[in-house]
Coordinates of C-alpha atoms and ligand atoms in Angstrom, one line a residue:
X89 CA -16.5 10.9 11.6
X90 CA -15.3 7.5 10.5
X91 CA -13.4 7.5 7.3
X92 CA -13.7 4.8 4.7
X93 CA -11.3 6.7 2.4
X94 CA -8.7 4.4 1.1
X95 CA -5.9 6.8 2.1
X96 CA -5.3 8.8 4.1
X97 CA -7.5 6.4 6.0
X98 CA -9.0 5.8 9.4
X99 CA -6.1 5.4 11.9
X100 CA -6.2 2.8 14.7
X101 CA -8.1 4.3 17.6
X102 CA -5.2 3.9 19.9
X103 CA -3.0 6.4 18.0
X104 CA -3.8 9.4 20.2
X105 CA -2.7 7.4 23.2
X106 CA 0.5 6.3 21.5
X107 CA 1.3 9.9 20.5
X108 CA 0.9 10.9 24.2
X109 CA 3.1 8.0 25.2
X110 CA 5.8 9.0 22.6
X111 CA 5.8 12.5 24.1
X112 CA 6.2 11.2 27.6
X113 CA 9.0 8.8 26.5
X114 CA 11.0 11.6 24.8
X115 CA 10.5 10.2 21.4
X116 CA 9.4 13.5 19.9
X117 CA 12.8 15.1 20.4
X118 CA 14.9 11.9 20.1
X119 CA 18.2 12.3 18.3
X120 CA 18.2 10.0 15.3
X121 CA 21.8 8.9 15.8
X122 CA 21.2 8.0 19.5
X123 CA 21.4 4.5 20.8
X124 CA 17.7 4.7 21.8
X125 CA 16.6 5.6 18.3
X126 CA 18.7 2.9 16.8
X127 CA 17.1 0.4 19.2
X128 CA 13.7 1.7 18.2
X129 CA 14.4 1.2 14.5
X130 CA 15.9 -2.2 15.1
X131 CA 12.8 -3.3 17.1
X132 CA 10.4 -1.9 14.5
X133 CA 12.2 -3.9 11.8
X134 CA 12.0 -7.1 13.8
X135 CA 8.3 -6.5 14.4
X136 CA 7.7 -5.8 10.7
X137 CA 9.5 -9.0 9.7
X138 CA 7.7 -11.1 12.3
X139 CA 4.1 -9.8 11.8
X140 CA 4.2 -9.5 8.0
X141 CA 6.4 -12.6 7.4
X142 CA 9.2 -10.8 5.6
X143 CA 12.2 -13.0 4.9
X144 CA 15.1 -12.4 7.4
X145 CA 17.6 -11.8 4.6
X146 CA 15.6 -8.7 3.3
X147 CA 16.5 -5.2 4.2
X148 CA 13.9 -2.7 5.4
X149 CA 14.2 1.0 4.8
X150 CA 12.1 4.0 6.0
X151 CA 11.3 6.6 3.5
X152 CA 8.6 9.3 3.6
X153 CA 6.1 8.3 0.9
X154 CA 5.3 5.8 -1.8
X155 CA 6.0 8.6 -4.3
X156 CA 9.5 8.9 -2.9
X157 CA 10.0 5.2 -3.3
X158 CA 9.0 5.4 -7.0
X159 CA 11.6 8.1 -7.6
X160 CA 14.4 6.4 -5.6
X161 CA 13.9 3.2 -7.5
X162 CA 14.2 5.0 -10.8
X163 CA 17.4 6.7 -9.7
X164 CA 19.1 3.9 -7.8
X165 CA 17.7 0.5 -9.0
X166 CA 17.1 0.8 -12.7
X167 CA 20.3 0.2 -14.7
X168 CA 19.1 0.9 -18.3
X169 CA 15.3 0.9 -18.4
X170 CA 12.2 -0.4 -16.6
X171 CA 8.9 -1.8 -17.8
X172 CA 5.6 -0.8 -16.1
X173 CA 2.6 -3.1 -16.1
X174 CA -0.4 -1.0 -15.0
X175 CA -4.2 -0.7 -15.3
X176 CA -4.9 2.5 -13.3
X177 CA -3.9 5.9 -12.1
X178 CA -1.3 5.0 -9.5
X179 CA 0.6 2.6 -11.8
X180 CA 0.5 5.3 -14.5
X181 CA 1.9 8.0 -12.2
X182 CA 4.8 5.7 -11.3
X183 CA 5.6 5.3 -15.0
X184 CA 5.4 9.1 -15.5
X185 CA 7.8 9.8 -12.6
X186 CA 10.2 7.2 -13.8
X187 CA 10.2 8.5 -17.3
X188 CA 11.4 11.8 -16.0
X189 CA 14.6 10.1 -15.0
X190 CA 15.1 7.0 -17.1
X191 CA 13.7 5.3 -20.2
X192 CA 10.7 3.3 -19.3
X193 CA 8.3 1.0 -21.3
X194 CA 4.6 1.2 -20.7
X195 CA 2.4 -2.0 -20.7
X196 CA -1.1 -0.8 -19.9
X197 CA -3.8 -3.4 -19.5
X198 CA -7.5 -3.3 -18.9
X199 CA -8.8 -3.2 -15.4
X200 CA -11.0 -6.3 -16.0
X201 CA -8.2 -8.4 -17.3
X202 CA -5.4 -10.2 -15.4
X203 CA -1.8 -9.0 -15.3
X204 CA -0.4 -9.9 -18.8
X205 CA 2.4 -12.3 -18.0
X206 CA 5.1 -12.5 -20.7
X207 CA 8.9 -11.9 -21.1
X208 CA 9.5 -8.2 -21.0
X209 CA 12.4 -5.9 -21.8
X210 CA 13.9 -3.8 -19.0
X211 CA 16.0 -4.7 -16.0
X212 CA 13.3 -3.7 -13.5
X213 CA 9.6 -4.7 -13.9
X214 CA 7.2 -2.4 -12.0
X215 CA 3.8 -3.7 -10.8
X216 CA 1.1 -2.2 -8.7
X217 CA -0.1 -5.0 -6.4
X218 CA -3.3 -3.2 -5.4
X219 CA -4.5 -0.4 -7.7
X220 CA -6.2 2.0 -5.3
X221 CA -7.9 4.0 -8.0
X222 CA -10.0 1.2 -9.5
X223 CA -10.0 -1.6 -6.9
X224 CA -8.0 -4.3 -8.6
X225 CA -5.4 -6.6 -7.2
X226 CA -2.7 -8.9 -8.7
X227 CA -2.5 -12.5 -7.5
X228 CA 0.6 -14.0 -6.0
X229 CA 0.3 -16.7 -8.6
X230 CA 0.7 -14.3 -11.5
X231 CA 3.6 -12.6 -9.8
X232 CA 5.2 -16.0 -9.6
X233 CA 4.7 -16.6 -13.3
X234 CA 6.0 -13.2 -14.1
X235 CA 9.1 -13.9 -12.2
X236 CA 9.6 -17.3 -13.9
X237 CA 9.3 -15.7 -17.3
X238 CA 11.7 -12.8 -16.4
X239 CA 14.4 -14.5 -14.3
X240 CA 17.0 -11.7 -14.8
X241 CA 14.8 -8.7 -14.2
X242 CA 14.1 -7.3 -10.7
X243 CA 10.5 -7.1 -9.6
X244 CA 9.5 -3.9 -7.9
X245 CA 6.0 -3.9 -6.4
X246 CA 3.9 -1.0 -5.1
X247 CA 1.8 -2.6 -2.3
X248 CA 0.8 0.8 -0.8
X249 CA -2.9 -0.2 -0.3
X250 CA -2.4 -3.8 0.6
X251 CA 0.7 -4.3 2.7
X252 CA -0.3 -5.0 6.3
X253 CA -3.8 -5.8 5.1
X254 CA -3.4 -9.0 3.1
X255 CA -0.7 -11.7 3.2
X256 CA 2.0 -11.1 0.6
X257 CA 4.7 -13.5 -0.5
X258 CA 7.7 -11.2 -0.2
X259 CA 10.0 -13.9 -1.7
X260 CA 8.3 -13.3 -5.1
X261 CA 9.5 -9.7 -5.4
X262 CA 12.8 -7.8 -5.0
X263 CA 11.5 -4.5 -3.8
X264 CA 8.1 -4.0 -2.1
X265 CA 6.9 -0.7 -0.7
X266 CA 4.0 1.0 0.9
X267 CA 3.2 4.3 2.7
X268 CA 1.6 3.8 6.1
X269 CA -1.5 6.0 5.7
X270 CA -3.5 3.1 4.0
X271 CA -3.6 -0.5 5.3
X272 CA -1.2 0.2 8.2
X273 CA -3.8 2.5 9.8
X274 CA -1.3 5.2 10.6
X275 CA -0.9 8.9 9.9
X276 CA 0.9 9.9 6.6
X277 CA 4.5 10.8 6.4
X278 CA 6.3 7.5 6.4
X279 CA 6.8 4.6 4.0
X280 CA 8.3 1.2 4.3
X281 CA 10.6 -0.2 1.6
X282 CA 11.5 -3.9 1.6
X283 CA 14.6 -5.0 -0.4
X284 CA 15.7 -8.5 -1.3
X285 CA 19.4 -9.5 -1.4
X286 CA 19.2 -9.4 -5.2
X287 CA 18.0 -5.8 -5.0
X288 CA 20.8 -4.9 -2.6
X289 CA 23.4 -6.5 -5.0
X290 CA 22.0 -4.4 -7.9
X291 CA 22.2 -1.2 -5.8
X292 CA 25.8 -2.1 -4.9
X293 CA 26.7 -2.7 -8.5
X294 CA 25.2 0.5 -9.8
X295 CA 26.7 2.4 -6.9
X296 CA 24.5 5.5 -7.6
X297 CA 25.4 8.1 -4.9
X298 CA 24.2 11.3 -6.4
X299 CA 21.3 12.0 -4.1
X300 CA 20.7 12.3 -0.4
X301 CA 18.2 9.4 -0.7
X302 CA 20.3 7.2 -3.0
X303 CA 19.6 3.6 -2.1
X304 CA 23.3 2.9 -1.7
X305 CA 23.5 5.3 1.2
X306 CA 20.2 4.3 2.7
X307 CA 21.2 0.7 2.8
X308 CA 24.6 1.6 4.3
X309 CA 23.0 3.7 7.0
X310 CA 20.5 1.0 7.8
X311 CA 23.3 -1.5 8.6
X312 CA 23.6 0.7 11.8
X313 CA 19.8 1.1 12.1
X314 CA 20.1 4.7 10.9
X315 CA 18.8 6.8 8.1
X316 CA 20.5 9.3 5.7
X317 CA 18.6 12.2 7.3
X318 CA 16.4 12.9 10.3
X319 CA 13.5 10.5 9.7
X320 CA 9.9 10.6 10.9
X321 CA 10.8 9.2 14.3
X322 CA 7.2 9.6 15.7
X323 CA 5.9 7.8 12.6
X324 CA 8.4 4.9 13.2
X325 CA 7.4 4.8 16.9
X326 CA 3.7 4.7 16.0
X327 CA 4.4 1.9 13.4
X328 CA 6.2 0.0 16.2
X329 CA 3.3 0.3 18.6
X330 CA 0.7 -0.6 16.1
X331 CA 2.7 -3.6 14.9
X332 CA 3.1 -4.8 18.5
X333 CA -0.7 -5.0 18.7
X334 CA -1.2 -6.5 15.3
X335 CA -2.0 -10.2 14.9
X336 CA 0.1 -12.2 12.4
X337 CA -0.7 -11.2 8.9
X338 CA -2.2 -14.6 8.2
X339 CA -4.9 -13.9 10.7
X340 CA -5.4 -10.2 9.6
X341 CA -5.6 -11.3 6.0
X342 CA -8.2 -13.9 6.7
X343 CA -10.4 -11.4 8.3
X344 CA -9.9 -8.8 5.5
X345 CA -10.8 -11.5 2.9
X346 CA -14.0 -12.4 4.8
X347 CA -14.9 -8.7 5.1
X348 CA -14.3 -8.2 1.4
X349 CA -16.6 -11.1 0.6
X350 CA -19.3 -9.4 2.7
X351 CA -18.9 -6.1 0.9
X352 CA -19.0 -7.7 -2.6
X353 CA -21.9 -9.9 -1.4
X354 CA -23.9 -6.8 -0.3
X355 CA -23.2 -5.1 -3.7
X356 CA -24.4 -8.1 -5.5
X357 CA -27.7 -8.0 -3.5
X358 CA -28.5 -4.3 -4.0
X359 CA -30.1 -3.2 -7.3
X360 CA -28.8 0.4 -7.0
X361 CA -25.1 -0.3 -6.4
X362 CA -22.8 -2.6 -8.3
X363 CA -19.1 -3.6 -7.8
X364 CA -17.1 -1.6 -10.4
X365 CA -14.9 -4.6 -11.1
X366 CA -16.9 -7.4 -12.5
X367 CA -14.1 -10.0 -12.8
X368 CA -13.8 -11.7 -9.5
X369 CA -10.3 -12.8 -10.3
X370 CA -8.9 -9.3 -10.2
X371 CA -11.1 -7.7 -7.5
X372 CA -9.2 -6.0 -4.7
X373 CA -9.6 -7.3 -1.1
X374 CA -8.7 -4.0 0.5
X375 CA -10.3 -1.3 -1.7
X376 CA -13.9 -1.9 -2.8
X377 CA -14.9 0.3 -5.7
X378 CA -18.6 0.8 -6.1
X379 CA -20.4 2.1 -9.2
X380 CA -23.9 3.6 -9.7
X381 CA -25.4 6.5 -11.6
X382 CA -24.0 9.9 -10.6
X383 CA -27.2 11.0 -8.7
X384 CA -27.1 7.8 -6.6
X385 CA -23.4 8.3 -5.9
X386 CA -24.1 11.8 -4.6
X387 CA -27.0 10.5 -2.4
X388 CA -24.7 7.9 -0.9
X389 CA -22.1 10.4 0.0
X390 CA -24.6 12.8 1.6
X391 CA -26.5 10.1 3.6
X392 CA -23.2 8.6 4.8
X393 CA -21.9 12.0 5.9
X394 CA -25.1 12.6 7.9
X395 CA -24.5 9.3 9.6
X396 CA -20.9 10.3 10.5
X397 CA -19.4 8.1 7.8
X398 CA -17.0 9.4 5.1
X399 CA -16.9 7.2 1.9
X400 CA -14.0 7.6 -0.4
X401 CA -14.5 9.7 -3.5
X402 CA -14.0 8.0 -6.8
X403 CA -10.5 8.6 -8.1
X404 CA -9.8 10.9 -11.0
X405 CA -11.9 10.2 -14.1
X406 CA -14.0 7.8 -12.0
X407 CA -15.1 10.5 -9.6
X408 CA -18.7 10.9 -10.9
X409 CA -19.5 7.2 -11.4
X410 CA -17.8 5.5 -8.4
X411 CA -17.1 5.8 -4.8
X412 CA -14.6 3.8 -2.8
X413 CA -14.7 1.8 0.5
X414 CA -11.5 1.1 2.3
X415 CA -11.5 -2.4 3.6
X416 CA -8.6 -1.8 5.9
X417 CA -8.0 -3.6 9.3
X418 CA -8.2 -0.4 11.4
X419 CA -11.8 0.2 10.7
X420 CA -14.0 -1.1 13.5
X421 CA -16.7 -3.8 12.8
X422 CA -19.4 -1.5 14.3
X423 CA -18.6 1.2 11.8
X424 CA -18.6 -1.3 8.9
X425 CA -22.0 -2.5 10.0
X426 CA -23.4 1.0 10.1
X427 CA -22.3 1.7 6.5
X428 CA -23.5 -1.6 5.3
X429 CA -27.0 -1.0 6.8
X430 CA -27.1 2.4 5.2
X431 CA -26.2 1.0 1.8
X432 CA -28.7 -1.8 2.1
X433 CA -31.5 0.7 2.8
X434 CA -30.7 3.1 0.1
X435 CA -33.8 4.3 -1.8
X436 CA -33.5 4.9 -5.6
X437 CA -32.4 8.5 -6.2
X438 CA -34.9 10.6 -8.2
Ligands
LIG567 C1 -1.6 6.2 -2.1 C2 -0.8 5.5 -3.1 C3 0.4 6.0 -3.6 C4 0.9 7.3 -3.1 O1 1.3 7.3 -1.8 P1 2.1 8.6 -1.2 O2 2.4 8.1 0.2 O3 1.1 9.7 -1.2 O4 3.2 8.9 -2.0 C5 1.1 5.2 -4.4 N1 0.7 4.0 -4.9 C6 -0.5 3.5 -4.5 C7 -0.9 2.2 -5.0 C8 -1.3 4.2 -3.6 O5 -2.5 3.7 -3.2

């Protein structure tokens, strides 16, 4: 089976080999305070910064999920309150988890409209760069404008289903994060958080130390390339190996954009299937959401499964009327071609 699920998604085909390699190299029982582990963490960070073009001055932390990142930001980065701009299920969940800990303002917007740029209250603005539930993406241009209009606030950006798939301008945000089971093409259980010097200063100033995963402690431990607790060492090793193979993000991003254009082009051609998002300005490059009538959607899923291809279920309330296609770098061109052919030949469902 090849999975087109936008998370957990198809992993790079070399992963089994790297797991074997990790076992042979003693990584599976490696002490997380050992010199070898610190060296691994250091090298992984260097590789991340190089391949994804993350500024040298930024700090990289390893957590276990994007959900943990949401919660840690609410506890350790928000001083008084945050404002959440969102148009889908993941952005809304982030708001809900935050509201359990701190006051937070909701700014919902429609999935066909662009991010509403304005001056907002709150000391942290929370944005979902790529909304995995509905297949929308925020442009770097709008992030830039949002920053200009909110010079004092910190920008926290959930890039779970876009980081390592498309080029991001990290200088436009203070905290970026992603779990690795999406665009990174890795198994779940690890997330990457990228913090700007401004974010570090805020964490220092707030000095929140009540939790095992308080950012203050995490940043302090990372100065020695360590974590507050035993981390997912195998996950970090796999991340390191996959990053070593990865081309520079500029190159990967170009290919992902071309592939996205091919997906949307195909949907424009077929009568039966349509892109769920009509506004080209807000369409995601990494998660393509397809709409059709419910019978047709069922037929696609069945036919695809018979061909050894797993398409992503529509998310939440969009389950009956959409399906999703991950346009992630780990999926092989041959498999993409297979699914494209299948969709092109789709007969009308009776
Ligand atoms: C998948 C996803 C999450 C949740 O990731 P976990 O690793 O399961 O916590 C959060 N935000 C976005 C945008 C996602 O796509």
